[in-house]
PDB file of N, CA, C and O in Angstrom:
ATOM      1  N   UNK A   1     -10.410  17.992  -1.000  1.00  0.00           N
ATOM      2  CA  UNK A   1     -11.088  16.719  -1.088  1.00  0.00           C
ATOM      3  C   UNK A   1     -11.306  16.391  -2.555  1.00  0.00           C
ATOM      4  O   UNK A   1     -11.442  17.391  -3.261  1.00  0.00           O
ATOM      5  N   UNK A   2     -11.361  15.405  -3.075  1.00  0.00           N
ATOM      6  CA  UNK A   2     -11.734  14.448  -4.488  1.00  0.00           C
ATOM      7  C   UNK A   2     -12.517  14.412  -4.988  1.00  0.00           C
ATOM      8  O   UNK A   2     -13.133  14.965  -4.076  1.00  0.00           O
ATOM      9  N   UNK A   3     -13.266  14.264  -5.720  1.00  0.00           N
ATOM     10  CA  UNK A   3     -14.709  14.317  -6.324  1.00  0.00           C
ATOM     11  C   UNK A   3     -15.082  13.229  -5.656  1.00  0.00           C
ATOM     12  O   UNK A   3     -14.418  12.437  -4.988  1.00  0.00           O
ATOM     13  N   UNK A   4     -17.086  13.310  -6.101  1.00  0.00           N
ATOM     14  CA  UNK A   4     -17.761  12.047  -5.458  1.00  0.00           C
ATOM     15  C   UNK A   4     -17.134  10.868  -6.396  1.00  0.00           C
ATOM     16  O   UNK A   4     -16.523  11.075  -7.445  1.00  0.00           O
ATOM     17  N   UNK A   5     -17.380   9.700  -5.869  1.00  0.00           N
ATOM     18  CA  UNK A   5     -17.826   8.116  -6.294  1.00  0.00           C
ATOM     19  C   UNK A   5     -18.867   8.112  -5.962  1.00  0.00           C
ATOM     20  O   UNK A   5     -19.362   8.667  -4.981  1.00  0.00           O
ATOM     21  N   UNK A   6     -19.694   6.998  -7.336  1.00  0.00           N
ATOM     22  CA  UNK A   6     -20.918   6.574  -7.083  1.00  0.00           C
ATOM     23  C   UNK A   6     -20.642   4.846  -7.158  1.00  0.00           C
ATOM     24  O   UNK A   6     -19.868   4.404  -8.007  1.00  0.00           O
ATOM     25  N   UNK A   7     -21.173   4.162  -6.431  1.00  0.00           N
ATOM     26  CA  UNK A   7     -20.819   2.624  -6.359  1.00  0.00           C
ATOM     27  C   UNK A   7     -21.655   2.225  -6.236  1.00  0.00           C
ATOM     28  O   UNK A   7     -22.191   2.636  -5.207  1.00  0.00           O
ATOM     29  N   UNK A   8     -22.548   1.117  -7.076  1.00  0.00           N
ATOM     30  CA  UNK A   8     -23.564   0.190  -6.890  1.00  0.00           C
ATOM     31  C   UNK A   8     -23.136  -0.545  -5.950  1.00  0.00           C
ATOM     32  O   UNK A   8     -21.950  -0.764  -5.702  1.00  0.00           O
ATOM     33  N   UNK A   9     -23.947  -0.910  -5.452  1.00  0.00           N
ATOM     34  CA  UNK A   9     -23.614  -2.612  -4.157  1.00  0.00           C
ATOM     35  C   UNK A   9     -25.322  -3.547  -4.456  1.00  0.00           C
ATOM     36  O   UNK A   9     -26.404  -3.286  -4.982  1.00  0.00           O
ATOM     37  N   UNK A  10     -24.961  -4.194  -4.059  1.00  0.00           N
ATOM     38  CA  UNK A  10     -26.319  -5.079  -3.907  1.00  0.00           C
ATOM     39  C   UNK A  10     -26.705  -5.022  -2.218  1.00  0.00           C
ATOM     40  O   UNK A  10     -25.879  -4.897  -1.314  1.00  0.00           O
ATOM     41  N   UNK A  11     -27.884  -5.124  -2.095  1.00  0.00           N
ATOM     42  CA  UNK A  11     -28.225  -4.951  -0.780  1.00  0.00           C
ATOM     43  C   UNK A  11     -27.704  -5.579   0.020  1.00  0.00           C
ATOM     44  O   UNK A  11     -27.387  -5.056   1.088  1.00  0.00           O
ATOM     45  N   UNK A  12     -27.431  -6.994  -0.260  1.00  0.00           N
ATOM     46  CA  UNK A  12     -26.877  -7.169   1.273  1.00  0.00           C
ATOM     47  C   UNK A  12     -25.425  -7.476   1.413  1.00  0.00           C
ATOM     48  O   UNK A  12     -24.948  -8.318   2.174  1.00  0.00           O
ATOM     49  N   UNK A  13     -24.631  -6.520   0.407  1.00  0.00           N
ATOM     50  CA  UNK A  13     -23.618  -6.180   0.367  1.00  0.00           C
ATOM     51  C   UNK A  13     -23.111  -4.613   1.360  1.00  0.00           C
ATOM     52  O   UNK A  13     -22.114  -4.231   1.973  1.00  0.00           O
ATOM     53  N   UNK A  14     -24.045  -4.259   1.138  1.00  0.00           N
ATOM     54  CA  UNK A  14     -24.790  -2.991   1.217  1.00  0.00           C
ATOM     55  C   UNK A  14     -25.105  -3.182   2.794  1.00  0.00           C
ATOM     56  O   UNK A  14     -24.232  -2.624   3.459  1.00  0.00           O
ATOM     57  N   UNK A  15     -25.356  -3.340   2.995  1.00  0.00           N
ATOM     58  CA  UNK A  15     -26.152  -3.966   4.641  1.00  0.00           C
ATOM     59  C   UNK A  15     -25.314  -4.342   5.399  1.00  0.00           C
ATOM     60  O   UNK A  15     -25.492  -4.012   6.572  1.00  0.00           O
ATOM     61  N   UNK A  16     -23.955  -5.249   5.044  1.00  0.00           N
ATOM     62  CA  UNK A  16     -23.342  -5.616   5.765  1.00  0.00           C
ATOM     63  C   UNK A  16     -21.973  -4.437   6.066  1.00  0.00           C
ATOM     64  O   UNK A  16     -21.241  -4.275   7.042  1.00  0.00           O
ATOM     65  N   UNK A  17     -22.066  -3.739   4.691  1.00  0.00           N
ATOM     66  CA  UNK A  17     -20.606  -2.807   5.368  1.00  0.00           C
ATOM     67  C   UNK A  17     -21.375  -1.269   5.704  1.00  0.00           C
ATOM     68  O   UNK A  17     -20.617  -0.299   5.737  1.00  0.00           O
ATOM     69  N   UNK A  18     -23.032  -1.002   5.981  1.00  0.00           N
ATOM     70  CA  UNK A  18     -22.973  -0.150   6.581  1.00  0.00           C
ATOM     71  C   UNK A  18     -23.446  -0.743   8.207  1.00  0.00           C
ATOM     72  O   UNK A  18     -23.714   0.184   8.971  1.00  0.00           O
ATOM     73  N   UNK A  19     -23.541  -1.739   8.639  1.00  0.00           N
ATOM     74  CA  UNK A  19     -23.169  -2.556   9.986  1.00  0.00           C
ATOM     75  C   UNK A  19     -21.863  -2.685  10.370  1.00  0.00           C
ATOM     76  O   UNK A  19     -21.618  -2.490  11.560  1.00  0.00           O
ATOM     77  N   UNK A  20     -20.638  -3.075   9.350  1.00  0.00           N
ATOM     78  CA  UNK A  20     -19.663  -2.562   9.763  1.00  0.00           C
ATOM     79  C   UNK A  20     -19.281  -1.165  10.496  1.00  0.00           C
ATOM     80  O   UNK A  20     -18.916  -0.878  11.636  1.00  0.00           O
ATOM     81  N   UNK A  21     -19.524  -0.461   9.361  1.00  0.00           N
ATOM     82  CA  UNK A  21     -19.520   1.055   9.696  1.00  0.00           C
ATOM     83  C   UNK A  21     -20.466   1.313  11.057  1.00  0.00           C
ATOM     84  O   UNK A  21     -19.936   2.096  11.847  1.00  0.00           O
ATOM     85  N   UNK A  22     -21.288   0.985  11.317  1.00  0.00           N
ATOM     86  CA  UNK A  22     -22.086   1.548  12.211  1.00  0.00           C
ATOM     87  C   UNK A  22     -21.431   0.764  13.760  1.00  0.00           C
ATOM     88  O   UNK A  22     -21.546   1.364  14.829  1.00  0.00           O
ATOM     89  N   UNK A  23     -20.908  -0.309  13.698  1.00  0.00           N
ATOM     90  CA  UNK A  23     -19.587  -0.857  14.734  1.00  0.00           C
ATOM     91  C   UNK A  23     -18.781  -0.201  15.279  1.00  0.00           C
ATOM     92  O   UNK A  23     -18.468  -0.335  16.462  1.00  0.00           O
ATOM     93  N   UNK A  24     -18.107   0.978  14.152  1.00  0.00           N
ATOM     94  CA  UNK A  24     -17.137   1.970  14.223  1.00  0.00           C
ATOM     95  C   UNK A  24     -17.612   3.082  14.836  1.00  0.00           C
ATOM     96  O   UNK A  24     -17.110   3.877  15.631  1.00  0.00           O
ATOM     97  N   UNK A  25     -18.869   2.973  14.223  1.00  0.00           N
ATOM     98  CA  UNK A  25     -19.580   4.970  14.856  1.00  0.00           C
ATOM     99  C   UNK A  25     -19.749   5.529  13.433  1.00  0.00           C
ATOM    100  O   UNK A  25     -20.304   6.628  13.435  1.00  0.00           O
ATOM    101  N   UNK A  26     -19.454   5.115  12.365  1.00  0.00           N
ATOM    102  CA  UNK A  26     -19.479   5.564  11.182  1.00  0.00           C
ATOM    103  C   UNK A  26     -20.380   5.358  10.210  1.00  0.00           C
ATOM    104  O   UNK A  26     -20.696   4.170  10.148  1.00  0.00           O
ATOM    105  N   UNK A  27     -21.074   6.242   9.200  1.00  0.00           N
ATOM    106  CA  UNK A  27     -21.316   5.863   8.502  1.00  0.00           C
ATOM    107  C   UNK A  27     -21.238   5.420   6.858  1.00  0.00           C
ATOM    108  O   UNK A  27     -20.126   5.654   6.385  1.00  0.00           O
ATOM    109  N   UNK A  28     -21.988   4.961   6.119  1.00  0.00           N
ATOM    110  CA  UNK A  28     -21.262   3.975   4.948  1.00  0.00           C
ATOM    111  C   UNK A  28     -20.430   4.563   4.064  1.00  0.00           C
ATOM    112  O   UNK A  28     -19.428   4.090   3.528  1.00  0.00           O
ATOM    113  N   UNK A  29     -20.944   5.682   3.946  1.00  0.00           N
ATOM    114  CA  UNK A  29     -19.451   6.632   2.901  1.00  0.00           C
ATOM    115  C   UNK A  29     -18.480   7.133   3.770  1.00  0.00           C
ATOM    116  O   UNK A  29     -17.613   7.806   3.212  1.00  0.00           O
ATOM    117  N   UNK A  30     -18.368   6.978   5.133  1.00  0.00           N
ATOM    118  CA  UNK A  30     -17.095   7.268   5.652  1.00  0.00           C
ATOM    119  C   UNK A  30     -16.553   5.868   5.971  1.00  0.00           C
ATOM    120  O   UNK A  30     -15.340   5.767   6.153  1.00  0.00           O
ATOM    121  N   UNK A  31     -17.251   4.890   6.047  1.00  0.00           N
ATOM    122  CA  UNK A  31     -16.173   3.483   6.250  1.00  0.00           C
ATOM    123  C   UNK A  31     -15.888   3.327   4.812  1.00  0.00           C
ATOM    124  O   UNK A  31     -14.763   3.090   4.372  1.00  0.00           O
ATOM    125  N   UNK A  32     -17.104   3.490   3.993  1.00  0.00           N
ATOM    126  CA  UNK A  32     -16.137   3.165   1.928  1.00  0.00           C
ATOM    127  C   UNK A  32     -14.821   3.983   2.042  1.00  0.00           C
ATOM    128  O   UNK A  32     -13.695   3.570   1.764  1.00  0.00           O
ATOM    129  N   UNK A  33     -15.148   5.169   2.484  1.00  0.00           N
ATOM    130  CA  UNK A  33     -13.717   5.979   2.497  1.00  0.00           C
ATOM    131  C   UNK A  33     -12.352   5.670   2.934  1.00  0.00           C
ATOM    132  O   UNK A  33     -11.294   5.576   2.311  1.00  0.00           O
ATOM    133  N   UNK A  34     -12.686   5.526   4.294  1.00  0.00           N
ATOM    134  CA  UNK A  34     -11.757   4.720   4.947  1.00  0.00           C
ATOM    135  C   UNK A  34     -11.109   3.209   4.626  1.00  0.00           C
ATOM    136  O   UNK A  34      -9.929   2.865   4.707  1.00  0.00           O
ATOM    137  N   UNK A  35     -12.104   2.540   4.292  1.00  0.00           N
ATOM    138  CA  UNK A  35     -11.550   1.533   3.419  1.00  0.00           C
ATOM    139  C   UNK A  35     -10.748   1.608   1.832  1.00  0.00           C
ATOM    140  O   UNK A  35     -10.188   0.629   1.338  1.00  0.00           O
ATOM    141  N   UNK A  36     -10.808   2.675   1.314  1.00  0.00           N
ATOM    142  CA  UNK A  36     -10.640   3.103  -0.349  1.00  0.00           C
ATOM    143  C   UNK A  36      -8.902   3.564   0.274  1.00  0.00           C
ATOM    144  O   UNK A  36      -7.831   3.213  -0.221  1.00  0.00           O
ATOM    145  N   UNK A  37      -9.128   4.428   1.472  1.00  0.00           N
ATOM    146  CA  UNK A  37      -8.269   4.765   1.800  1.00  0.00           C
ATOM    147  C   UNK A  37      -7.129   4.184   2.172  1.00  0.00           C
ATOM    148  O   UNK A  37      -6.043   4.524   1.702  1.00  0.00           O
ATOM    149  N   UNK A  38      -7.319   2.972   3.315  1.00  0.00           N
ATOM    150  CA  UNK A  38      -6.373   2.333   3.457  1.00  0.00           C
ATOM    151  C   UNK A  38      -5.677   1.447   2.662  1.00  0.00           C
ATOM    152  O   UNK A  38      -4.509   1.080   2.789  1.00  0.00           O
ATOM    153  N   UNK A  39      -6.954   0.958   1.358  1.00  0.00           N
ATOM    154  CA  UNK A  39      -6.494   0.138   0.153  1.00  0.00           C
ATOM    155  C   UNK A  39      -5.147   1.183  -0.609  1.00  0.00           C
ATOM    156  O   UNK A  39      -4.006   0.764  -0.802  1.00  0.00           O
ATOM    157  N   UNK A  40      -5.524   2.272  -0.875  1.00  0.00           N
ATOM    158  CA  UNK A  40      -4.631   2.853  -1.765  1.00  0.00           C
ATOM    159  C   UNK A  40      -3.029   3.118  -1.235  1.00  0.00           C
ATOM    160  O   UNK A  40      -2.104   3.561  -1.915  1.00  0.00           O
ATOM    161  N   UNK A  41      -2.999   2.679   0.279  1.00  0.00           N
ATOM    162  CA  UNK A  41      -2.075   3.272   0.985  1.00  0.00           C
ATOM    163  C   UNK A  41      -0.966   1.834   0.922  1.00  0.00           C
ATOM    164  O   UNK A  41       0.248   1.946   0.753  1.00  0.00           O
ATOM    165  N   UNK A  42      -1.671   0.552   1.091  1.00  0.00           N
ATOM    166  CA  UNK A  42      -1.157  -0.619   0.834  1.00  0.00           C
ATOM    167  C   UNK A  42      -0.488  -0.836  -0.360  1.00  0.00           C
ATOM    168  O   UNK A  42       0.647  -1.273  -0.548  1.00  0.00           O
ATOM    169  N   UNK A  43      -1.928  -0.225  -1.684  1.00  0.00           N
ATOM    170  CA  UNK A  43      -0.990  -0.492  -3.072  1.00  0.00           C
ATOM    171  C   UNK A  43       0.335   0.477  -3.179  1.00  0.00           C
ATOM    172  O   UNK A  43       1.408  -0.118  -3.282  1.00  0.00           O
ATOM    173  N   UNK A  44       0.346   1.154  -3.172  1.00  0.00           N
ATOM    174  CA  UNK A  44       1.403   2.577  -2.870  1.00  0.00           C
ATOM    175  C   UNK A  44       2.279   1.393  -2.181  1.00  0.00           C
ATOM    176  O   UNK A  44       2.904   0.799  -3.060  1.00  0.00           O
ATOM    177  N   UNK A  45       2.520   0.864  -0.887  1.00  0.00           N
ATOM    178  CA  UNK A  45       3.607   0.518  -0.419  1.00  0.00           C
ATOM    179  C   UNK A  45       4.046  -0.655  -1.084  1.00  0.00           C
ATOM    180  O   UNK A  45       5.200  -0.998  -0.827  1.00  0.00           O
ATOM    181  N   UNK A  46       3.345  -1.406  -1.943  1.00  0.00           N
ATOM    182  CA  UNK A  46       3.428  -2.447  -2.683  1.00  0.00           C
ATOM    183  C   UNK A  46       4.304  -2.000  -3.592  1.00  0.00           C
ATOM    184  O   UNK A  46       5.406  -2.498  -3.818  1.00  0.00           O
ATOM    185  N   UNK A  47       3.790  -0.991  -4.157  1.00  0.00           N
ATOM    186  CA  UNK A  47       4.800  -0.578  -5.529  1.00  0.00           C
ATOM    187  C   UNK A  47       6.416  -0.496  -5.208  1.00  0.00           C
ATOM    188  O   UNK A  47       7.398  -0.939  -5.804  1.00  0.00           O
ATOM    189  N   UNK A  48       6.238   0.321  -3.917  1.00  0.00           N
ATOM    190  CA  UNK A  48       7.578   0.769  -3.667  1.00  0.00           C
ATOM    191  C   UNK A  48       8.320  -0.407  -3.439  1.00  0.00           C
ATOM    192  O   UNK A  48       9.523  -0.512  -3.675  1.00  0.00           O
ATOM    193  N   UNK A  49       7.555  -1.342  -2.952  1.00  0.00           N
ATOM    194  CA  UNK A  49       8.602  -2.499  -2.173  1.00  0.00           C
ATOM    195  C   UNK A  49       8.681  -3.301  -3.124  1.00  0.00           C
ATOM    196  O   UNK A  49       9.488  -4.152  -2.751  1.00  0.00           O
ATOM    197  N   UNK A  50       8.202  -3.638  -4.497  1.00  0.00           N
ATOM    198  CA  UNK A  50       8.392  -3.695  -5.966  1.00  0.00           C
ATOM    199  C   UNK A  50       9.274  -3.248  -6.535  1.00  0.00           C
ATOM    200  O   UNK A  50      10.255  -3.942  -6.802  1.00  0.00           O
ATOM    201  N   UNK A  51       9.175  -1.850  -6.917  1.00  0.00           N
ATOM    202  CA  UNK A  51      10.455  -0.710  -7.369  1.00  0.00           C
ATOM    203  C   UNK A  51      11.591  -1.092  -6.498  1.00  0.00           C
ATOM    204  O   UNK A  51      12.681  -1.335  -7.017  1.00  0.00           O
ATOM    205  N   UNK A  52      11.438  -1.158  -5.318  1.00  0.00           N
ATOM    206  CA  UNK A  52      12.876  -1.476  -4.569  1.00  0.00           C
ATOM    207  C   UNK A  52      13.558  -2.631  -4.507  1.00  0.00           C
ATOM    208  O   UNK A  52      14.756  -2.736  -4.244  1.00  0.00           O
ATOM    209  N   UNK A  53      12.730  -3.585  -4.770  1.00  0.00           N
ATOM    210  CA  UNK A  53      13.108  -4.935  -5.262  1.00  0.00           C
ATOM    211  C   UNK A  53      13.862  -5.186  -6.831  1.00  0.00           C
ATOM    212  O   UNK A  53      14.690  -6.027  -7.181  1.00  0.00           O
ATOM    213  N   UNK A  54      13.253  -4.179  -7.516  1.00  0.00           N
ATOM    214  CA  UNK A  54      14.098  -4.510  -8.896  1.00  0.00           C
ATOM    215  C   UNK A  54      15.430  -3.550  -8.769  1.00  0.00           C
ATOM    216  O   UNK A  54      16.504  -3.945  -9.223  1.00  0.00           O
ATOM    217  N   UNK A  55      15.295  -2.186  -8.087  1.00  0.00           N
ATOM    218  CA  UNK A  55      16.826  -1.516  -7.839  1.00  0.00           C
ATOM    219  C   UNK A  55      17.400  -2.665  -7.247  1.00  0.00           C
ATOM    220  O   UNK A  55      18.383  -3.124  -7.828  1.00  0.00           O
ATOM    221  N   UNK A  56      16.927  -3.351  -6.006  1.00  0.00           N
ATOM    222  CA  UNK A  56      18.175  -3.850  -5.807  1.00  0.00           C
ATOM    223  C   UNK A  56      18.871  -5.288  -6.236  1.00  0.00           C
ATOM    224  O   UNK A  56      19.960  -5.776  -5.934  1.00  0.00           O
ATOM    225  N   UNK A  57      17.755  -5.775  -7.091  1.00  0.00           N
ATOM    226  CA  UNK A  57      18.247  -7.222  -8.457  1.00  0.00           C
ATOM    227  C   UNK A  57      19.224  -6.167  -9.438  1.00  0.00           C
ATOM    228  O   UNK A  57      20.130  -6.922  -9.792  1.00  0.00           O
ATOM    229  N   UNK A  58      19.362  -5.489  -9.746  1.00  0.00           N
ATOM    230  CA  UNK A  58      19.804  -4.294 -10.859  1.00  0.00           C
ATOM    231  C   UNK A  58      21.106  -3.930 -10.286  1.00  0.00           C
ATOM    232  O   UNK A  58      22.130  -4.231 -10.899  1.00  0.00           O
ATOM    233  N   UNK A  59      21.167  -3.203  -8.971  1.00  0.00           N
ATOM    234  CA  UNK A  59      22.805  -3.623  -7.982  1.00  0.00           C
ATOM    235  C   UNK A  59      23.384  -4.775  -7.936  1.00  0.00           C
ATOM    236  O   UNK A  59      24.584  -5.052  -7.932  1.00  0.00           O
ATOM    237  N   UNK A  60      22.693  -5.270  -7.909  1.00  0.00           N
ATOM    238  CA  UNK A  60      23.260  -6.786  -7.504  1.00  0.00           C
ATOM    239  C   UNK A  60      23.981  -7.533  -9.121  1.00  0.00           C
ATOM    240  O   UNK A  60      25.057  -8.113  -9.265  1.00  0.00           O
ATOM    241  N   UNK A  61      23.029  -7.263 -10.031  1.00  0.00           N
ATOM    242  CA  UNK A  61      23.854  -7.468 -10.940  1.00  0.00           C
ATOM    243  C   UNK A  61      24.636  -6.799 -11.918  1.00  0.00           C
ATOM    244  O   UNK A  61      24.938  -7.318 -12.992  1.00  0.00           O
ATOM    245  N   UNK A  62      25.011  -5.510 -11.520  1.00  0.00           N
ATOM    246  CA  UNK A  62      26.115  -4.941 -11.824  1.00  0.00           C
ATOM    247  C   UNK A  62      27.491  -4.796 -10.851  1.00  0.00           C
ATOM    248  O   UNK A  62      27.316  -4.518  -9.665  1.00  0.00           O
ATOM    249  N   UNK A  63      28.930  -4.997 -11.397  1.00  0.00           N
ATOM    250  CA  UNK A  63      29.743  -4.724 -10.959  1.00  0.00           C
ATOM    251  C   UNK A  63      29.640  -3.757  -9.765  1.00  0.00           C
ATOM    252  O   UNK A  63      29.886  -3.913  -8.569  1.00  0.00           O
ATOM    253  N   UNK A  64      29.114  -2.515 -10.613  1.00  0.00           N
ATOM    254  CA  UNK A  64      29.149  -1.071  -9.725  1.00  0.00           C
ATOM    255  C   UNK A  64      28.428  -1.479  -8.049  1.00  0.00           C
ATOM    256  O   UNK A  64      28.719  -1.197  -6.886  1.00  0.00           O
ATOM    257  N   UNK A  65      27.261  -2.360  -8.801  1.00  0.00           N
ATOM    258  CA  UNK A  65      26.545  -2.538  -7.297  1.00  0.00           C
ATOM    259  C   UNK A  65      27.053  -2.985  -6.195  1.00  0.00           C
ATOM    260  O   UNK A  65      27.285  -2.648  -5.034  1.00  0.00           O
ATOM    261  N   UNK A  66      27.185  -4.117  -7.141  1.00  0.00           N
ATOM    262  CA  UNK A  66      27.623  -5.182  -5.776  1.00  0.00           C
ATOM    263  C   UNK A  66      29.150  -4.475  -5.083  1.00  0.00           C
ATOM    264  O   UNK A  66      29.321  -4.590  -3.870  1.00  0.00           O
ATOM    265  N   UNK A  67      30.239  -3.734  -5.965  1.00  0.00           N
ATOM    266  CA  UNK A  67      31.316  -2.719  -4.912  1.00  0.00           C
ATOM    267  C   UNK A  67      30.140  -1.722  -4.055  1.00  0.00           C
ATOM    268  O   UNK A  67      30.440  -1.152  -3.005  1.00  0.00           O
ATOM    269  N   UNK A  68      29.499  -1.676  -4.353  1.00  0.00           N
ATOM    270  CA  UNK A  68      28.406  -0.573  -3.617  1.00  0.00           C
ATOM    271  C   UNK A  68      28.402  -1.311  -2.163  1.00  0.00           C
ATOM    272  O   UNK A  68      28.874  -1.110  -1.044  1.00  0.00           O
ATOM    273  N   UNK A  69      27.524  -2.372  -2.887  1.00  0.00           N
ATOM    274  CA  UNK A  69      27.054  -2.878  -1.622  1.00  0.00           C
ATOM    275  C   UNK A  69      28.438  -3.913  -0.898  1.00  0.00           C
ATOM    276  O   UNK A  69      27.962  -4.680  -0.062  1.00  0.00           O
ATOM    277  N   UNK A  70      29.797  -4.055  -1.030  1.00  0.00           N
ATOM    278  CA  UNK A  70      30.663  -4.212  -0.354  1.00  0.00           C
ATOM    279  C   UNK A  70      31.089  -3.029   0.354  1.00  0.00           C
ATOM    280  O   UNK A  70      31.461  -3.133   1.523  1.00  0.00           O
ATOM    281  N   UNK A  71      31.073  -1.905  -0.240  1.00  0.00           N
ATOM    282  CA  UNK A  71      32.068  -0.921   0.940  1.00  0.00           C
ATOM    283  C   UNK A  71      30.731  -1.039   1.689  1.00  0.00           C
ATOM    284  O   UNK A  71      30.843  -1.519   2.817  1.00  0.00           O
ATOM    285  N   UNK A  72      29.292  -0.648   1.240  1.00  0.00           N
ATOM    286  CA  UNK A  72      28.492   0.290   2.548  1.00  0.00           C
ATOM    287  C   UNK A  72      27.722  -0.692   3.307  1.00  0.00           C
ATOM    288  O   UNK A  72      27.102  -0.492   4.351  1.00  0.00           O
ATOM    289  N   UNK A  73      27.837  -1.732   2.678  1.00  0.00           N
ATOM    290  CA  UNK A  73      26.731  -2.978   3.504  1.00  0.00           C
ATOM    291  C   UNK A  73      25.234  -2.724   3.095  1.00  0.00           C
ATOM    292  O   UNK A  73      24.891  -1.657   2.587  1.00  0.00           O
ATOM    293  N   UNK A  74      24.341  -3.774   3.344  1.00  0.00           N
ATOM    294  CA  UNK A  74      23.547  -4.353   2.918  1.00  0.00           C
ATOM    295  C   UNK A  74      22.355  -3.966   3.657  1.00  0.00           C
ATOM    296  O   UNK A  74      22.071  -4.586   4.682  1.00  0.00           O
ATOM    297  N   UNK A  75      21.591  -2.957   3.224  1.00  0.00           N
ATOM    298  CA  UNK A  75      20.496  -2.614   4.609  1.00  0.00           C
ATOM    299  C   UNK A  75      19.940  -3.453   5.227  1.00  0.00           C
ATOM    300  O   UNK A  75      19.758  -4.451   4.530  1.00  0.00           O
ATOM    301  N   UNK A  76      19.589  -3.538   6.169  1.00  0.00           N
ATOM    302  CA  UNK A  76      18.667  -4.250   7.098  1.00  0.00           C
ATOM    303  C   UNK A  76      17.362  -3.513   7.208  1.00  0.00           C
ATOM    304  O   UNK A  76      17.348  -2.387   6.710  1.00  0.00           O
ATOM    305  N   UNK A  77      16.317  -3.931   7.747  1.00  0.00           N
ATOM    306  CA  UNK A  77      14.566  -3.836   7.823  1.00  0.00           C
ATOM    307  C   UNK A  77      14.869  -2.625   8.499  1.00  0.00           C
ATOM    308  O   UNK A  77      14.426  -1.516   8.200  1.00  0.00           O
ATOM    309  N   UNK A  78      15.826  -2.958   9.635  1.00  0.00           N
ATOM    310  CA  UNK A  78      15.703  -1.353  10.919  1.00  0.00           C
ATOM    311  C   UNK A  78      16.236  -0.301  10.390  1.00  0.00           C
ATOM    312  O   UNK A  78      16.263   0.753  11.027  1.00  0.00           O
ATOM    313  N   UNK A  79      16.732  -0.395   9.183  1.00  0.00           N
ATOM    314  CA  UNK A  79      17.279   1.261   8.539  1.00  0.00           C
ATOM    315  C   UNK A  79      18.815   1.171   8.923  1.00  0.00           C
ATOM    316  O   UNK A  79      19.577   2.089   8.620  1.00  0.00           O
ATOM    317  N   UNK A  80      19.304  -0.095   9.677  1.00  0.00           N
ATOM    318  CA  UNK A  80      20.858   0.039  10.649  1.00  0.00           C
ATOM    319  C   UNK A  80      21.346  -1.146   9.535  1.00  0.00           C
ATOM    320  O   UNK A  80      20.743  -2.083   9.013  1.00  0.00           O
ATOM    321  N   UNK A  81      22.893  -0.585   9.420  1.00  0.00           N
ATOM    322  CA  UNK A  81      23.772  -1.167   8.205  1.00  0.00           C
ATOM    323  C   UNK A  81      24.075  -2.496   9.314  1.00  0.00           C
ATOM    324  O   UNK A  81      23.654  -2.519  10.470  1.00  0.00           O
ATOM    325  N   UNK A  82      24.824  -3.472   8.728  1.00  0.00           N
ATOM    326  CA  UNK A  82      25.175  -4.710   9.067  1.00  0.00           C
ATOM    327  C   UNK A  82      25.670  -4.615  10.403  1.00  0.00           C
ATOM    328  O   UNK A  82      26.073  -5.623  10.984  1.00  0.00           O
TER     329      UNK A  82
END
Protein backbone atom coordinates (compact mmCIF):
# COMPACT_ATOMS: atom_id res chain seq x y z
CA UNK A 1 0.00 0.00 0.00
CA UNK A 2 1.16 3.93 -0.58
CA UNK A 3 1.68 6.30 1.93
CA UNK A 4 -1.13 8.44 3.59
CA UNK A 5 -2.74 11.66 1.78
CA UNK A 6 -3.87 14.36 3.77
CA UNK A 7 -6.65 16.54 1.85
CA UNK A 8 -8.38 19.56 3.12
CA UNK A 9 -12.11 19.74 1.93
CA UNK A 10 -14.45 22.27 3.17
CA UNK A 11 -17.33 20.93 5.00
CA UNK A 12 -19.81 20.62 2.82
CA UNK A 13 -17.64 19.29 0.38
CA UNK A 14 -16.81 17.04 2.93
CA UNK A 15 -20.39 16.05 3.77
CA UNK A 16 -21.42 15.39 0.55
CA UNK A 17 -18.75 12.71 -0.56
CA UNK A 18 -18.84 11.04 2.80
CA UNK A 19 -22.90 10.59 1.94
CA UNK A 20 -21.75 9.41 -1.16
CA UNK A 21 -19.60 6.95 0.40
CA UNK A 22 -21.98 6.00 2.97
CA UNK A 23 -24.61 5.08 -0.30
CA UNK A 24 -21.92 2.57 -1.15
CA UNK A 25 -21.39 1.06 2.43
CA UNK A 26 -18.18 2.95 2.52
CA UNK A 27 -16.44 5.14 4.21
CA UNK A 28 -14.75 8.64 3.18
CA UNK A 29 -11.15 7.45 2.77
CA UNK A 30 -12.26 4.39 1.06
CA UNK A 31 -14.62 6.23 -1.51
CA UNK A 32 -11.45 9.16 -1.81
CA UNK A 33 -9.62 5.99 -2.61
CA UNK A 34 -11.68 4.55 -4.87
CA UNK A 35 -12.26 7.59 -6.58
CA UNK A 36 -8.19 8.57 -6.75
CA UNK A 37 -8.25 5.19 -8.01
CA UNK A 38 -10.39 5.07 -10.78
CA UNK A 39 -9.12 8.69 -11.79
CA UNK A 40 -5.57 7.36 -12.21
CA UNK A 41 -6.75 4.37 -14.20
CA UNK A 42 -8.59 6.75 -16.84
CA UNK A 43 -5.45 9.08 -17.03
CA UNK A 44 -3.19 5.97 -17.70
CA UNK A 45 -5.65 4.98 -20.55
CA UNK A 46 -5.63 8.48 -21.84
CA UNK A 47 -1.99 8.50 -22.25
CA UNK A 48 -1.89 5.36 -24.02
CA UNK A 49 -4.62 6.24 -26.42
CA UNK A 50 -2.42 9.53 -26.90
CA UNK A 51 0.93 7.62 -27.36
CA UNK A 52 -0.99 5.45 -29.78
CA UNK A 53 -2.36 8.14 -31.62
CA UNK A 54 0.97 9.78 -32.40
CA UNK A 55 2.61 6.05 -33.37
CA UNK A 56 0.09 5.84 -35.60
CA UNK A 57 0.24 9.77 -37.32
CA UNK A 58 4.20 8.72 -37.39
CA UNK A 59 3.19 5.31 -39.64
CA UNK A 60 1.14 6.97 -41.51
CA UNK A 61 3.58 9.38 -42.45
CA UNK A 62 6.33 7.38 -43.29
CA UNK A 63 6.79 5.32 -46.37
CA UNK A 64 7.75 2.29 -44.10
CA UNK A 65 4.31 2.73 -42.42
CA UNK A 66 1.93 3.15 -44.57
CA UNK A 67 3.69 -0.46 -46.66
CA UNK A 68 3.10 -1.63 -43.05
CA UNK A 69 -0.13 -0.82 -42.88
CA UNK A 70 -0.87 -2.09 -46.66
CA UNK A 71 0.39 -5.66 -46.32
CA UNK A 72 -1.16 -6.15 -42.55
CA UNK A 73 -4.25 -3.88 -42.50
CA UNK A 74 -5.46 -1.37 -40.35
CA UNK A 75 -6.63 -2.47 -36.79
CA UNK A 76 -9.99 -2.24 -35.88
CA UNK A 77 -11.46 -1.43 -32.04
CA UNK A 78 -12.13 -5.50 -31.80
CA UNK A 79 -8.36 -6.36 -32.03
CA UNK A 80 -9.69 -8.22 -35.71
CA UNK A 81 -7.68 -6.96 -38.91
CA UNK A 82 -9.97 -5.64 -41.79
Amino acid sequence: MGHPVSVRLDEEIQATLEEAGKVGGIGLSTYLRELAVDEAKRVRRERIRVQSRAVAAYLASSPEGRAFYAEWGTPTADGKGP
